[in-house]
Coordinates of C-alpha atoms in Angstrom, one line a residue:
M1 CA 0.3 0.1 0.1
K2 CA 2.4 2.8 0.9
N3 CA 3.8 3.2 -2.8
S4 CA -0.3 4.1 -3.2
F5 CA 1.0 7.5 -1.7
E6 CA 3.8 9.4 -3.3
H7 CA 4.1 12.3 -4.3
S8 CA 4.1 10.7 -7.6
M9 CA 0.7 10.5 -7.6
P10 CA -1.1 11.7 -10.0
N11 CA 0.5 9.4 -12.2
S12 CA 1.7 12.6 -15.4
E13 CA -2.3 12.6 -16.6
G14 CA -3.1 13.7 -13.6
Y15 CA -5.4 10.4 -12.8
F16 CA -5.0 8.9 -8.7
G17 CA -6.1 5.4 -10.0
E18 CA -9.3 5.9 -12.5
Y19 CA -10.1 9.4 -11.1
G20 CA -9.2 12.8 -12.5
G21 CA -7.4 14.0 -15.7
S22 CA -8.4 16.8 -17.5
F23 CA -11.5 16.3 -20.0
V24 CA -10.5 20.6 -21.2
P25 CA -12.1 21.9 -24.7
P26 CA -9.7 21.3 -26.7
E27 CA -8.0 25.2 -26.7
L28 CA -7.5 24.6 -22.7
E29 CA -5.6 21.8 -23.3
K30 CA -2.2 23.7 -24.2
I31 CA -3.2 26.0 -21.6
M32 CA -3.6 23.3 -18.6
R33 CA 0.1 21.5 -20.4
E34 CA 1.3 25.4 -20.0
I35 CA 0.6 25.7 -15.9
N36 CA 1.8 22.4 -15.0
E37 CA 5.0 23.0 -17.4
A38 CA 5.6 26.5 -15.2
Y39 CA 4.1 24.4 -12.3
E40 CA 6.8 21.6 -11.7
E41 CA 9.1 24.4 -13.0
C42 CA 8.5 26.8 -9.8
C43 CA 8.3 23.3 -7.9
K44 CA 12.1 23.1 -8.7
D45 CA 12.9 26.3 -8.2
P46 CA 14.7 28.3 -4.9
D47 CA 13.2 31.6 -5.4
F48 CA 9.7 30.7 -5.9
Q49 CA 9.8 28.8 -3.2
T50 CA 11.7 30.8 -0.7
E51 CA 9.3 33.7 -1.0
L52 CA 6.2 31.3 -0.5
A53 CA 8.1 30.1 2.5
R54 CA 9.2 33.7 3.3
L55 CA 5.6 34.6 2.6
Y56 CA 3.5 32.3 4.6
K57 CA 5.7 33.2 7.6
H58 CA 5.8 36.6 7.4
F59 CA 2.4 37.2 5.3
V60 CA 0.5 34.4 6.7
G61 CA 1.6 33.9 10.4
R62 CA 2.4 30.5 9.7
P63 CA 3.3 28.2 11.1
S64 CA -0.8 27.9 12.8
P65 CA -0.5 26.0 16.3
I66 CA -2.0 23.5 17.4
F67 CA -4.5 23.8 20.3
H68 CA -5.5 21.1 23.1
A69 CA -8.8 21.8 23.5
E70 CA -8.7 20.2 27.5
N71 CA -12.3 21.1 28.1
L72 CA -13.9 19.8 24.9
S73 CA -12.0 16.8 26.0
N74 CA -12.8 16.3 29.6
K75 CA -16.5 16.4 28.9
Y76 CA -16.2 14.0 25.6
G77 CA -13.6 12.0 27.3
V78 CA -11.0 12.1 24.4
D79 CA -8.5 14.2 23.9
I80 CA -9.2 16.6 21.4
Y81 CA -6.7 18.4 19.4
L82 CA -7.0 20.9 17.2
K83 CA -5.5 22.6 14.2
R84 CA -5.1 26.3 13.4
E85 CA -6.0 27.2 9.7
D86 CA -8.0 29.6 11.0
L87 CA -5.8 31.4 12.9
N88 CA -4.4 32.4 9.1
H89 CA -4.6 36.3 8.1
T90 CA -7.7 35.9 5.8
G91 CA -9.0 33.7 8.6
A92 CA -8.7 29.9 6.6
H93 CA -6.7 27.7 4.9
K94 CA -7.3 29.1 2.0
I95 CA -4.6 31.2 2.1
N96 CA -1.6 28.4 1.4
H97 CA -2.7 27.8 -1.7
C98 CA -4.1 31.0 -2.7
L99 CA 0.1 32.3 -2.3
G100 CA 1.3 30.0 -4.8
E101 CA -1.3 30.2 -7.3
A102 CA -0.6 34.1 -7.8
I103 CA 3.2 33.9 -7.8
L104 CA 2.3 31.6 -9.9
A105 CA 0.3 33.4 -12.4
K106 CA 2.5 36.7 -12.1
K107 CA 5.7 33.9 -12.9
M108 CA 3.6 33.2 -16.2
G109 CA 2.7 36.4 -16.4
K110 CA -0.2 35.9 -16.3
T111 CA -2.7 40.3 -15.0
K112 CA -5.2 39.0 -13.8
L113 CA -6.8 35.8 -10.7
I114 CA -10.6 34.7 -11.6
A115 CA -11.9 32.0 -9.6
E116 CA -15.4 30.9 -7.8
T117 CA -16.6 31.3 -4.1
G118 CA -19.0 29.7 -2.5
A119 CA -18.6 30.6 1.6
G120 CA -16.0 33.8 0.4
Q121 CA -13.3 32.1 2.4
H122 CA -11.1 31.0 -1.2
G123 CA -12.7 34.5 -2.5
V124 CA -10.9 37.1 0.0
A125 CA -7.7 35.1 -0.1
L126 CA -7.9 36.0 -3.6
A127 CA -8.1 38.9 -3.4
T128 CA -5.5 39.1 -1.0
A129 CA -2.5 37.6 -3.1
A130 CA -4.0 39.3 -6.3
A131 CA -3.5 42.4 -4.0
L132 CA -0.4 41.0 -2.3
V133 CA 1.3 40.5 -5.8
G134 CA -0.3 43.2 -8.3
L135 CA -2.7 41.2 -10.2
E136 CA -6.3 41.8 -10.9
C137 CA -8.9 39.5 -9.2
D138 CA -12.3 38.4 -10.4
I139 CA -14.2 36.2 -8.6
Y140 CA -17.5 34.3 -9.1
M141 CA -20.1 33.9 -5.9
G142 CA -23.5 32.3 -5.9
E143 CA -26.4 35.7 -5.0
V144 CA -26.9 33.2 -2.0
D145 CA -24.1 32.7 -1.1
I146 CA -24.2 36.9 -2.0
A147 CA -26.0 37.3 0.6
K148 CA -25.5 34.6 3.1
E149 CA -21.9 35.6 3.3
H150 CA -21.9 39.2 3.0
P151 CA -18.9 40.1 5.4
N152 CA -17.0 38.2 3.4
V153 CA -18.7 40.0 0.0
V154 CA -17.3 43.5 1.7
R155 CA -13.6 42.2 2.6
M156 CA -13.5 41.0 -1.1
R157 CA -15.0 44.0 -2.7
I158 CA -12.0 46.6 -0.3
L159 CA -9.1 44.5 -1.2
G160 CA -10.2 45.1 -5.2
A161 CA -11.7 42.5 -6.4
N162 CA -15.0 42.3 -8.7
V163 CA -17.8 39.8 -7.1
I164 CA -19.8 38.7 -9.8
P165 CA -22.4 36.9 -9.2
A166 CA -23.7 33.6 -10.3
T167 CA -27.6 33.5 -11.0
H168 CA -28.4 30.5 -12.1
G169 CA -29.7 27.1 -11.3
R170 CA -29.8 27.3 -6.6
K171 CA -27.0 30.0 -7.3
T172 CA -25.5 28.4 -5.2
L173 CA -20.9 27.2 -5.2
K174 CA -21.4 24.8 -8.1
E175 CA -23.2 27.1 -10.6
A176 CA -20.2 29.7 -9.7
V177 CA -17.5 27.5 -11.1
D178 CA -19.7 27.4 -13.7
A179 CA -19.2 30.4 -14.4
A180 CA -15.5 31.4 -13.6
F181 CA -15.0 28.0 -16.7
E182 CA -17.6 30.3 -18.5
A183 CA -15.2 33.7 -18.7
Y184 CA -11.9 31.9 -18.3
L185 CA -12.7 29.6 -22.0
K186 CA -13.3 33.5 -23.5
D187 CA -9.6 34.1 -22.8
P188 CA -7.4 31.8 -20.6
I189 CA -4.8 33.3 -21.9
T190 CA -4.7 36.2 -19.9
Q191 CA -6.0 34.5 -17.1
L192 CA -5.9 32.0 -14.9
Y193 CA -7.9 30.1 -12.8
A194 CA -7.1 29.5 -9.3
I195 CA -9.8 27.1 -8.5
G196 CA -10.3 27.0 -4.9
S197 CA -9.7 23.2 -3.8
V198 CA -8.1 19.8 -4.5
V199 CA -10.6 20.0 -8.0
G200 CA -10.7 20.4 -12.1
P201 CA -8.3 19.8 -14.3
H202 CA -4.8 18.1 -14.7
P203 CA -3.1 20.1 -13.0
F204 CA -4.8 21.9 -10.1
P205 CA -6.0 18.8 -7.8
K206 CA -1.8 18.2 -7.6
M207 CA -1.0 21.8 -7.4
V208 CA -3.7 22.5 -4.6
R209 CA -2.9 19.8 -2.3
D210 CA 1.3 20.3 -3.1
F211 CA 0.4 24.3 -1.3
Q212 CA -2.5 22.4 1.5
S213 CA 0.7 19.8 2.6
I214 CA 1.7 22.7 4.5
I215 CA -1.2 22.2 6.9
G216 CA -0.2 18.1 7.2
N217 CA 3.8 18.6 7.8
E218 CA 3.4 20.9 10.0
A219 CA 0.8 18.9 12.2
R220 CA 2.6 16.0 12.5
V221 CA 6.2 18.1 13.8
Q222 CA 3.7 19.9 15.9
F223 CA 2.2 16.4 17.6
Q224 CA 4.7 14.6 18.4
E225 CA 6.6 17.7 19.7
M226 CA 3.7 18.0 22.3
T227 CA 3.4 14.2 22.8
G228 CA 5.8 13.1 21.3
K229 CA 3.8 9.8 18.9
L230 CA 1.0 10.8 16.3
P231 CA -2.5 11.3 16.3
D232 CA -4.9 8.3 16.6
N233 CA -7.4 10.1 14.8
L234 CA -7.4 13.0 11.7
V235 CA -10.9 14.5 11.5
A236 CA -11.4 17.2 8.4
C237 CA -14.3 18.1 6.3
V238 CA -15.1 17.7 2.9
G239 CA -16.5 19.7 -0.2
G240 CA -14.3 19.8 -2.5
G241 CA -11.6 19.1 0.4
S242 CA -8.6 20.5 0.0
N243 CA -8.3 21.3 3.6
A244 CA -8.4 18.0 3.9
M245 CA -6.1 16.5 1.6
G246 CA -3.6 19.6 3.2
L247 CA -3.9 17.7 7.3
F248 CA -4.2 13.8 5.5
S249 CA -1.2 14.1 3.3
A250 CA 1.5 13.6 5.3
F251 CA -0.4 11.1 7.7
L252 CA -1.2 8.5 4.5
E253 CA 1.1 6.9 5.2
D254 CA 1.2 6.1 8.6
E255 CA -1.6 2.6 8.6
Q256 CA -1.8 3.2 12.3
V257 CA -3.4 6.7 12.2
A258 CA -7.4 6.5 11.5
I259 CA -8.2 9.4 8.9
H260 CA -11.7 10.9 8.7
G261 CA -13.3 12.7 5.7
V262 CA -16.6 14.8 6.3
E263 CA -19.3 15.4 4.1
P264 CA -22.4 17.6 4.3
A265 CA -25.5 15.3 4.8
G266 CA -27.7 18.3 5.5
R267 CA -31.4 17.9 5.4
S268 CA -31.7 14.8 5.0
L269 CA -29.6 12.4 3.1
Q270 CA -32.6 10.1 2.1
T271 CA -33.9 13.0 0.1
P272 CA -31.9 14.2 -3.8
G273 CA -30.8 17.7 -3.7
E274 CA -30.5 18.0 0.3
H275 CA -27.5 17.1 1.3
A276 CA -23.9 17.2 -0.9
A277 CA -22.5 13.7 0.4
T278 CA -20.8 12.7 -2.8
L279 CA -18.6 10.6 -1.1
T280 CA -21.0 8.7 0.6
L281 CA -23.9 8.2 -1.9
G282 CA -22.3 9.6 -5.2
E283 CA -21.4 7.5 -8.3
P284 CA -18.2 8.4 -11.1
G285 CA -19.5 10.6 -13.1
V286 CA -17.3 14.1 -15.5
M287 CA -18.0 17.4 -14.4
H288 CA -16.0 20.8 -14.4
G289 CA -12.6 18.9 -16.2
F290 CA -12.3 16.3 -14.4
K291 CA -13.3 12.0 -13.3
S292 CA -14.0 11.6 -9.3
Y293 CA -17.1 11.3 -7.7
M294 CA -20.7 13.3 -8.3
L295 CA -24.4 13.3 -7.6
K296 CA -26.4 12.6 -10.4
D297 CA -29.7 13.4 -11.5
E298 CA -31.8 11.1 -13.4
Q299 CA -30.7 12.2 -16.2
G300 CA -27.0 11.6 -15.7
E301 CA -26.6 15.2 -15.0
P302 CA -24.3 17.4 -11.8
Q303 CA -27.2 16.4 -9.4
E304 CA -29.0 20.3 -7.2
V305 CA -26.6 20.0 -3.8
Y306 CA -27.5 21.8 -0.6
S307 CA -25.6 22.5 2.8
V308 CA -25.8 25.0 6.0
A309 CA -22.0 25.5 5.1
S310 CA -21.7 27.5 2.0
G311 CA -17.9 26.2 1.0
L312 CA -19.1 22.2 0.7
D313 CA -22.3 22.7 -1.3
Y314 CA -20.3 21.3 -3.8
P315 CA -21.8 18.0 -6.6
S316 CA -18.3 16.1 -6.9
V317 CA -14.9 15.8 -4.8
G318 CA -11.4 16.3 -5.4
P319 CA -9.8 12.8 -7.7
Q320 CA -7.5 12.1 -4.6
H321 CA -10.3 11.5 -2.1
S322 CA -12.4 9.3 -4.9
Y323 CA -9.1 7.5 -4.6
L324 CA -8.4 6.7 -0.9
K325 CA -11.9 5.8 -0.4
D326 CA -12.2 3.0 -2.9
L327 CA -8.5 1.7 -1.6
G328 CA -9.7 2.2 2.3
R329 CA -7.5 4.4 3.6
V330 CA -9.7 7.8 4.7
S331 CA -13.6 6.2 6.3
Y332 CA -15.7 9.4 4.8
G333 CA -18.6 9.8 6.7
S334 CA -21.6 12.9 6.9
I335 CA -23.6 15.3 9.1
S336 CA -26.3 17.2 9.0
D337 CA -27.0 20.8 9.9
D338 CA -28.4 21.0 12.7
E339 CA -25.4 18.6 14.5
A340 CA -23.1 21.1 12.5
I341 CA -25.1 24.3 14.2
D342 CA -24.8 22.0 17.6
A343 CA -20.6 21.2 16.2
F344 CA -20.5 25.5 16.2
F345 CA -21.6 26.4 19.9
E346 CA -20.2 23.9 21.3
L347 CA -17.0 24.5 20.4
S348 CA -17.7 28.3 21.1
R349 CA -18.8 27.9 24.7
Q350 CA -16.4 25.5 25.4
E351 CA -13.0 26.8 23.7
G352 CA -13.6 30.0 23.6
I353 CA -13.4 29.5 20.0
I354 CA -16.1 30.7 16.7
P355 CA -14.8 28.5 14.1
A356 CA -16.8 28.4 10.4
I357 CA -19.8 26.4 9.8
E358 CA -18.1 24.4 7.3
S359 CA -15.0 23.3 9.9
S360 CA -18.2 22.4 12.4
H361 CA -19.2 19.5 10.9
A362 CA -15.0 18.0 11.0
V363 CA -16.4 18.9 14.6
A364 CA -19.0 17.6 15.0
Y365 CA -18.1 14.3 12.9
A366 CA -15.1 13.8 16.0
L367 CA -17.7 14.7 19.1
K368 CA -19.7 11.8 17.2
L369 CA -16.6 9.2 17.3
A370 CA -16.0 10.3 21.3
K371 CA -19.5 9.6 21.7
Q372 CA -18.8 6.3 19.9
G373 CA -16.2 5.6 22.5
V374 CA -13.2 6.1 20.2
K375 CA -9.8 5.7 21.7
G376 CA -6.5 8.0 21.9
S377 CA -6.2 11.4 20.7
I378 CA -8.0 12.7 17.2
L379 CA -6.5 16.1 15.5
I380 CA -9.6 18.1 13.6
N381 CA -9.0 20.5 11.3
L382 CA -9.8 23.7 11.9
S383 CA -10.0 25.4 8.9
G384 CA -11.4 28.5 8.8
R385 CA -13.3 30.9 11.5
G386 CA -16.8 31.6 11.7
D387 CA -17.1 35.4 12.1
K388 CA -18.5 34.8 7.7
D389 CA -20.7 33.0 8.8
I390 CA -22.3 34.2 13.3
D391 CA -25.2 37.1 11.7
F392 CA -26.3 34.2 9.3
V393 CA -26.1 31.6 12.5
V394 CA -28.0 33.7 14.4
E395 CA -30.8 34.4 12.5
N396 CA -31.7 31.5 11.6
Y397 CA -30.8 29.4 14.5
G398 CA -30.2 31.8 17.7
A399 CA -33.5 31.8 19.3
K400 CA -32.3 28.1 20.1
Y401 CA -30.0 28.6 21.4
G402 CA -30.6 31.6 23.6
I403 CA -29.4 34.5 21.7
E404 CA -32.8 35.4 20.2
S405 CA -33.2 38.9 21.7
L406 CA -29.8 40.0 19.5
I407 CA -31.6 39.5 16.2

């Protein structure tokens, strides 16, 4: 099994087993090869690596710490730790790959970055990186998410980005990706589509994973320094799956470490369109330029999906996650909206840390594992902070948690 997880994955055509690849129009095939070649050159360029390391340390604030959540640990009877990606500049893990993509675009002579965003964390991070390196920035975002994640929309505009509404379909993340791809097809020469997760055509699943692997590389060292051993369990939320791959990548060869990816069960796993549990209920298919598990409707097209977490409502998933599911190396489960919101308040009130709703899915799953009697330690990737979500949470769930007077 060990050789399966070497960084030679994916192969030269971008496949993790049967998943991945590059299913793009002919006019983009040359562009994708150029991006891959430029990225591979940057991987070997000491100046690129030095500049990225400098920005991670002095701009982002890395390494992000690991925190032993003693209050939760005592309450649930298992040692719970948090990898604090929420403490990064811009408030989430997204800045890790956005800086890499922005520097790559600059080196390739691009003048504009474009991207999709769901919860707005990728949009904010990319707008930040674009401002830093001096590039224009267009962010496509579903109308529903623009209303839901208003604080992040304001941040993007302050940073100089154009926020462009996606107005078709359910007006959420999948539609934002559609709109961004359409815009990219019109001008792939001066623009770089900085994809926001480990999805899309080759080389993006590999490239974003590599930039995000700093999470797991740091965590592996930090956890051993804190405890003298590796964590027994890893937990991370999975939409496209970048924060999860960032953490998981450093531990894949450690068979004694159990790894858990957490999808959104939404309002109902039994009702199509009311969840986004791709790996739980999907099947292999092709969308947005790559092959992976996806949720399909009766016509075989991408199914409508839903999650209370805007960053998780996507009907496919990164191809490496599909590969790891089939191998059985990672276990994928799901958490409902209500469970995620419960965990949002539980972490807030037990540890004084307000998590993103996306990250709350991982927290909820870790607490569920603890209640089920899992042994040893649990390391949760706290992928983002909840500033962006507080108005939405209070308006929709505040009464249940005794803060209706603040609505």
